[in-house]
């Protein structure tokens, strides 16, 4: 896949051809300023390597700042969240399962076709339906508020 997909704020570009390789999914990612990924979990392990910038990552019941050159490894079924509280786009490499790559392809929209601002209600509903179909857990507004993320 040669273009970035908007996956509800973060942008993902698959580096692995999932039609040929079902062993893993390697992805390039960008997280623009102000983007928040609410608390969630899934069976898929994810390893994030920050290439530039810094993110705040919630895992193991606390927030930590992750800077360029640092790695965060999130085992399956661990609740986690992300936020970019800086003024610069953060660039990462993500290693996960082919299943996670499939999920991003299914929910993603070409970045250049997504208008600025929050996602539409239709896009949010599609995301939730697909996440549930994949068996992913999505935190409620209260779950997110308990870790300092206010949705809405």
XYZ file of N, CA and C in Angstrom:
456
model
N 0.847 -1.172 0.000
C 0.000 0.000 0.000
C 0.893 1.236 0.000
N 0.666 2.132 -0.928
C 1.590 3.243 -1.079
C 1.062 4.552 -0.524
N -0.204 4.604 -0.078
C -0.746 5.844 0.449
C -1.088 5.681 1.918
N -1.119 6.815 2.602
C -1.521 6.811 4.001
C -3.035 6.717 4.099
N -3.494 5.945 5.080
C -4.905 5.847 5.398
C -5.160 6.585 6.706
N -6.204 7.382 6.738
C -6.627 8.002 7.985
C -7.407 6.942 8.759
N -6.966 6.649 9.975
C -7.647 5.669 10.812
C -8.166 6.369 12.074
N -9.075 7.295 11.845
C -9.717 8.073 12.913
C -8.730 9.027 13.590
N -7.862 9.645 12.825
C -6.900 10.620 13.355
C -5.477 10.263 12.984
N -4.958 9.150 13.517
C -3.637 8.723 13.064
C -3.693 8.329 11.583
N -2.545 8.411 10.925
C -2.444 7.992 9.521
C -1.493 6.800 9.470
N -1.913 5.768 8.726
C -1.171 4.504 8.656
C -0.878 4.177 7.195
N 0.351 3.741 6.940
C 0.702 3.210 5.619
C 1.272 1.812 5.829
N 0.618 0.817 5.230
C 1.121 -0.541 5.341
C 2.405 -0.695 4.542
N 3.413 -1.291 5.159
C 4.681 -1.572 4.496
C 4.756 -3.043 4.101
N 3.877 -3.848 4.689
C 3.816 -5.281 4.418
C 2.668 -5.548 3.454
N 2.915 -6.354 2.454
C 1.861 -6.766 1.533
C 1.106 -7.926 2.187
N -0.063 -7.626 2.749
C -0.811 -8.632 3.500
C -1.400 -9.723 2.617
N -1.445 -9.501 1.301
C -1.897 -10.559 0.392
C -0.833 -11.644 0.258
N 0.428 -11.282 0.504
C 1.536 -12.228 0.379
C 2.083 -12.687 1.720
N 1.918 -11.874 2.759
C 2.514 -12.168 4.057
C 1.443 -12.075 5.134
N 1.144 -13.184 5.796
C 0.175 -13.199 6.890
C 0.875 -13.424 8.237
N 2.204 -13.310 8.259
C 2.968 -13.531 9.484
C 2.935 -12.318 10.414
N 2.930 -11.123 9.848
C 2.972 -9.887 10.635
C 2.575 -8.730 9.722
N 2.413 -7.566 10.329
C 2.136 -6.348 9.580
C 3.077 -5.260 10.086
N 3.842 -4.695 9.180
C 4.725 -3.578 9.498
C 4.116 -2.333 8.868
N 4.025 -1.267 9.665
C 3.350 -0.057 9.215
C 4.146 1.186 9.566
N 4.045 2.178 8.706
C 4.546 3.517 8.994
C 3.345 4.302 9.495
N 3.542 5.147 10.496
C 2.416 5.897 11.050
C 2.806 7.338 11.313
N 1.794 8.200 11.239
C 1.923 9.612 11.602
C 0.769 9.946 12.537
N 1.088 10.654 13.608
C 0.063 11.096 14.548
C 0.133 12.617 14.603
N -0.815 13.299 13.950
C -0.796 14.760 13.923
C -0.987 15.372 15.313
N -0.610 16.642 15.460
C -0.808 17.328 16.739
C -2.268 17.269 17.185
N -2.468 17.054 18.476
C -3.805 17.054 19.044
C -4.582 15.763 18.897
N -4.061 14.791 18.147
C -4.785 13.529 17.946
C -4.719 12.685 19.213
N -5.869 12.125 19.563
C -6.000 11.236 20.715
C -6.564 9.904 20.230
N -5.959 8.820 20.684
C -6.494 7.480 20.444
C -7.055 7.015 21.786
N -8.386 6.960 21.926
C -8.988 6.596 23.215
C -8.576 5.204 23.686
N -8.829 4.939 24.965
C -8.436 3.668 25.564
C -9.195 2.516 24.900
N -8.449 1.464 24.629
C -8.978 0.291 23.936
C -8.049 -0.883 24.192
N -8.483 -2.067 23.765
C -7.590 -3.230 23.797
C -8.027 -4.215 22.721
N -7.118 -5.112 22.410
C -7.343 -6.130 21.387
C -6.343 -7.252 21.623
N -6.583 -8.385 21.014
C -5.692 -9.532 21.226
C -4.348 -9.348 20.524
N -4.271 -8.412 19.599
C -3.064 -8.235 18.791
C -1.974 -7.481 19.559
N -0.791 -8.062 19.615
C 0.362 -7.366 20.173
C 0.747 -6.246 19.219
N 1.180 -5.111 19.764
C 1.666 -3.990 18.959
C 2.977 -3.491 19.550
N 3.922 -3.221 18.680
C 5.181 -2.617 19.092
C 5.345 -1.319 18.313
N 5.522 -0.229 19.035
C 5.628 1.105 18.453
C 7.048 1.626 18.647
N 7.656 2.097 17.566
C 8.971 2.733 17.641
C 8.785 4.172 17.174
N 9.060 5.123 18.065
C 8.919 6.533 17.715
C 10.161 6.958 16.939
N 9.947 7.447 15.717
C 11.052 7.899 14.865
C 11.347 9.380 15.061
N 10.284 10.184 15.244
C 10.473 11.612 15.491
C 9.303 12.136 16.301
N 9.585 13.140 17.119
C 8.560 13.721 17.975
C 8.404 12.947 19.268
N 7.296 13.238 19.965
C 7.005 12.518 21.203
C 5.504 12.374 21.397
N 5.131 11.232 21.949
C 3.743 10.889 22.245
C 3.605 10.590 23.724
N 2.384 10.696 24.205
C 2.065 10.193 25.530
C 1.324 8.879 25.334
N 1.787 7.838 26.011
C 1.194 6.508 25.903
C 0.650 6.093 27.261
N -0.594 5.591 27.273
C -1.178 5.043 28.485
C -1.124 3.529 28.388
N -0.459 2.924 29.330
C -0.395 1.467 29.441
C 0.039 1.154 30.866
N -0.283 -0.009 31.336
C 0.070 -0.399 32.710
C -0.450 0.605 33.732
N -1.648 1.152 33.476
C -2.344 2.057 34.398
C -1.661 3.395 34.634
N -0.788 3.826 33.703
C -0.183 5.151 33.850
C 0.234 5.698 32.481
N 0.402 7.006 32.435
C 0.867 7.672 31.223
C 2.385 7.776 31.256
N 3.004 7.627 30.091
C 4.442 7.846 29.962
C 4.697 8.608 28.675
N 5.743 9.404 28.655
C 6.139 10.108 27.447
C 7.112 9.222 26.685
N 6.855 9.067 25.393
C 7.681 8.223 24.535
C 8.288 9.137 23.477
N 9.616 9.200 23.433
C 10.330 10.114 22.541
C 11.022 9.353 21.407
N 11.489 10.135 20.439
C 12.205 9.558 19.294
C 13.281 8.599 19.783
N 13.302 7.415 19.177
C 14.277 6.386 19.532
C 13.778 5.417 20.582
N 12.642 5.713 21.195
C 12.107 4.824 22.224
C 11.034 3.904 21.630
N 10.844 2.781 22.314
C 9.906 1.757 21.873
C 8.916 1.452 22.985
N 7.671 1.209 22.592
C 6.651 0.740 23.527
C 6.101 -0.563 22.967
N 6.145 -1.615 23.764
C 5.620 -2.909 23.374
C 4.363 -3.166 24.186
N 3.243 -3.384 23.499
C 1.964 -3.591 24.175
C 1.473 -4.999 23.853
N 1.536 -5.900 24.850
C 1.029 -7.257 24.636
C -0.466 -7.230 24.337
N -0.978 -8.318 23.798
C -2.402 -8.425 23.542
C -3.222 -8.309 24.809
N -4.435 -7.779 24.654
C -5.404 -7.638 25.740
C -4.993 -6.668 26.842
N -4.064 -5.764 26.551
C -3.673 -4.724 27.503
C -4.351 -3.425 27.083
N -5.066 -2.800 28.014
C -5.715 -1.524 27.725
C -4.646 -0.466 27.502
N -4.819 0.313 26.408
C -3.839 1.349 26.104
C -4.497 2.492 25.339
N -3.822 3.639 25.344
C -4.304 4.840 24.664
C -3.091 5.668 24.277
N -3.301 6.617 23.365
C -2.232 7.494 22.884
C -2.754 8.910 22.771
N -1.850 9.878 22.902
C -2.203 11.262 22.589
C -0.950 12.028 22.194
N -1.133 12.897 21.223
C -0.051 13.781 20.801
C -0.398 15.169 21.310
N 0.221 15.558 22.406
C -0.035 16.857 23.030
C 0.942 17.919 22.545
N 1.728 17.605 21.505
C 2.716 18.561 21.003
C 2.176 19.270 19.762
N 2.995 20.160 19.217
C 2.636 20.903 18.010
C 3.245 20.306 16.753
N 3.822 19.116 16.852
C 4.423 18.500 15.668
C 3.874 17.096 15.436
N 3.856 16.707 14.183
C 3.421 15.361 13.825
C 4.473 14.364 14.290
N 4.020 13.315 14.948
C 4.901 12.259 15.429
C 4.937 11.167 14.358
N 6.136 10.657 14.082
C 6.305 9.581 13.099
C 6.758 8.326 13.824
N 6.142 7.204 13.432
C 6.420 5.928 14.090
C 6.507 4.800 13.081
N 7.049 3.693 13.546
C 6.924 2.406 12.871
C 6.177 1.510 13.849
N 5.205 0.772 13.320
C 4.407 -0.133 14.144
C 4.548 -1.544 13.587
N 4.814 -2.486 14.473
C 4.811 -3.908 14.106
C 3.661 -4.554 14.855
N 2.833 -5.298 14.129
C 1.698 -5.976 14.743
C 1.347 -7.207 13.915
N 0.138 -7.656 14.088
C -0.340 -8.841 13.376
C -0.916 -8.447 12.021
N -1.038 -9.416 11.139
C -1.716 -9.189 9.864
C -3.168 -8.798 10.120
N -3.765 -9.359 11.152
C -5.137 -9.016 11.529
C -5.278 -7.518 11.811
N -4.316 -6.941 12.521
C -4.362 -5.505 12.811
C -4.226 -4.704 11.520
N -3.350 -5.140 10.627
C -3.233 -4.483 9.329
C -4.547 -4.539 8.565
N -5.211 -5.696 8.592
C -6.515 -5.839 7.945
C -7.521 -4.851 8.537
N -7.518 -4.730 9.854
C -8.434 -3.810 10.536
C -8.220 -2.379 10.055
N -6.957 -1.938 10.003
C -6.678 -0.575 9.562
C -7.113 -0.358 8.113
N -6.917 -1.358 7.265
C -7.358 -1.237 5.871
C -8.881 -1.117 5.816
N -9.568 -1.886 6.658
C -11.034 -1.874 6.630
C -11.626 -0.563 7.144
N -11.004 0.031 8.169
C -11.568 1.283 8.705
C -10.961 2.521 8.061
N -9.805 2.366 7.410
C -9.081 3.521 6.894
C -9.695 4.111 5.639
N -9.446 5.404 5.498
C -9.855 6.135 4.294
C -8.610 6.865 3.794
N -8.408 6.964 2.473
C -7.225 7.688 1.991
C -7.130 9.064 2.651
N -5.976 9.356 3.252
C -5.809 10.590 4.024
C -6.158 11.844 3.244
N -5.827 11.859 1.947
C -6.091 13.066 1.171
C -7.575 13.268 0.866
N -8.422 12.290 1.223
C -9.864 12.428 0.987
C -10.624 12.762 2.261
N -9.932 12.852 3.392
C -10.597 13.079 4.676
C -10.564 14.568 5.005
N -11.740 15.178 5.191
C -11.751 16.602 5.531
C -11.181 16.843 6.919
N -10.633 18.044 7.150
C -10.117 18.346 8.482
C -11.244 18.346 9.515
N -10.865 18.151 10.754
C -11.847 18.165 11.833
C -12.186 16.772 12.310
N -13.108 16.701 13.257
C -13.467 15.393 13.819
C -14.153 14.507 12.782
N -14.095 13.192 12.982
C -14.738 12.278 12.036
C -16.258 12.453 12.060
N -16.871 12.121 10.953
C -18.330 12.192 10.851
C -18.959 11.088 11.696
N -20.243 11.244 11.988
C -20.967 10.221 12.731
C -20.956 8.902 11.963
N -21.066 8.978 10.644
C -21.021 7.773 9.811
C -19.677 7.056 9.947
N -18.574 7.825 9.913
C -17.241 7.224 10.060
C -17.066 6.615 11.445
N -17.566 7.294 12.474
C -17.476 6.763 13.839
C -18.269 5.465 13.975
N -19.468 5.449 13.432
C -20.292 4.239 13.503
C -19.627 3.074 12.778
N -19.048 3.355 11.610
C -18.349 2.305 10.858
C -17.185 1.757 11.682
N -16.393 2.655 12.267
C -15.263 2.250 13.103
C -15.726 1.333 14.241
N -16.765 1.749 14.962
C -17.245 0.964 16.102
C -17.740 -0.401 15.640
N -18.497 -0.450 14.562
C -19.013 -1.720 14.061
C -17.885 -2.671 13.668
N -16.870 -2.140 12.983
C -15.751 -2.984 12.559
C -14.939 -3.435 13.772
N -14.691 -2.520 14.723
C -13.936 -2.890 15.928
C -14.633 -4.004 16.691
N -15.935 -3.905 16.827
C -16.698 -4.953 17.527
C -16.612 -6.268 16.757
N -16.711 -6.201 15.435
C -16.613 -7.419 14.614
C -15.252 -8.099 14.787
N -14.205 -7.312 15.019
C -12.866 -7.867 15.233
C -12.660 -8.331 16.683
N -13.635 -8.067 17.548
C -13.519 -8.473 18.947
C -12.738 -7.494 19.803
N -12.586 -6.269 19.353
C -11.823 -5.272 20.102
C -12.693 -4.640 21.189
N -12.057 -4.295 22.309
C -12.731 -3.602 23.399
C -12.470 -2.117 23.237
N -13.545 -1.317 23.297
C -13.443 0.136 23.209
C -13.920 0.721 24.527
N -13.089 1.565 25.123
C -13.451 2.182 26.398
C -14.633 3.124 26.259
N -15.436 3.185 27.306
C -16.578 4.105 27.350
C -16.072 5.524 27.621
N -16.943 6.523 27.477
C -16.525 7.878 27.875
C -16.029 7.923 29.320
N -16.673 7.168 30.234
C -16.210 7.131 31.638
C -14.841 6.478 31.766
N -14.612 5.385 31.007
C -13.299 4.727 31.034
C -12.221 5.714 30.604
N -12.511 6.471 29.545
C -11.544 7.443 29.042
C -11.352 8.596 30.017
N -12.441 9.105 30.581
C -12.331 10.211 31.553
C -11.479 9.805 32.758
N -11.566 8.521 33.135
C -10.803 8.062 34.309
C -9.297 8.113 34.075
N -8.870 8.198 32.795
C -7.428 8.296 32.510
C -7.067 9.665 31.922
N -8.015 10.602 31.957
C -7.726 11.963 31.514
C -8.048 12.266 30.062
N -8.806 11.395 29.404
C -9.230 11.664 28.027
C -10.717 12.010 28.070
N -11.048 13.179 27.553
C -12.441 13.630 27.554
C -12.945 13.632 26.122
N -13.891 12.752 25.851
C -14.448 12.604 24.510
C -15.667 13.492 24.363
N -15.874 13.938 23.112
C -17.096 14.690 22.868
C -16.884 16.015 22.393
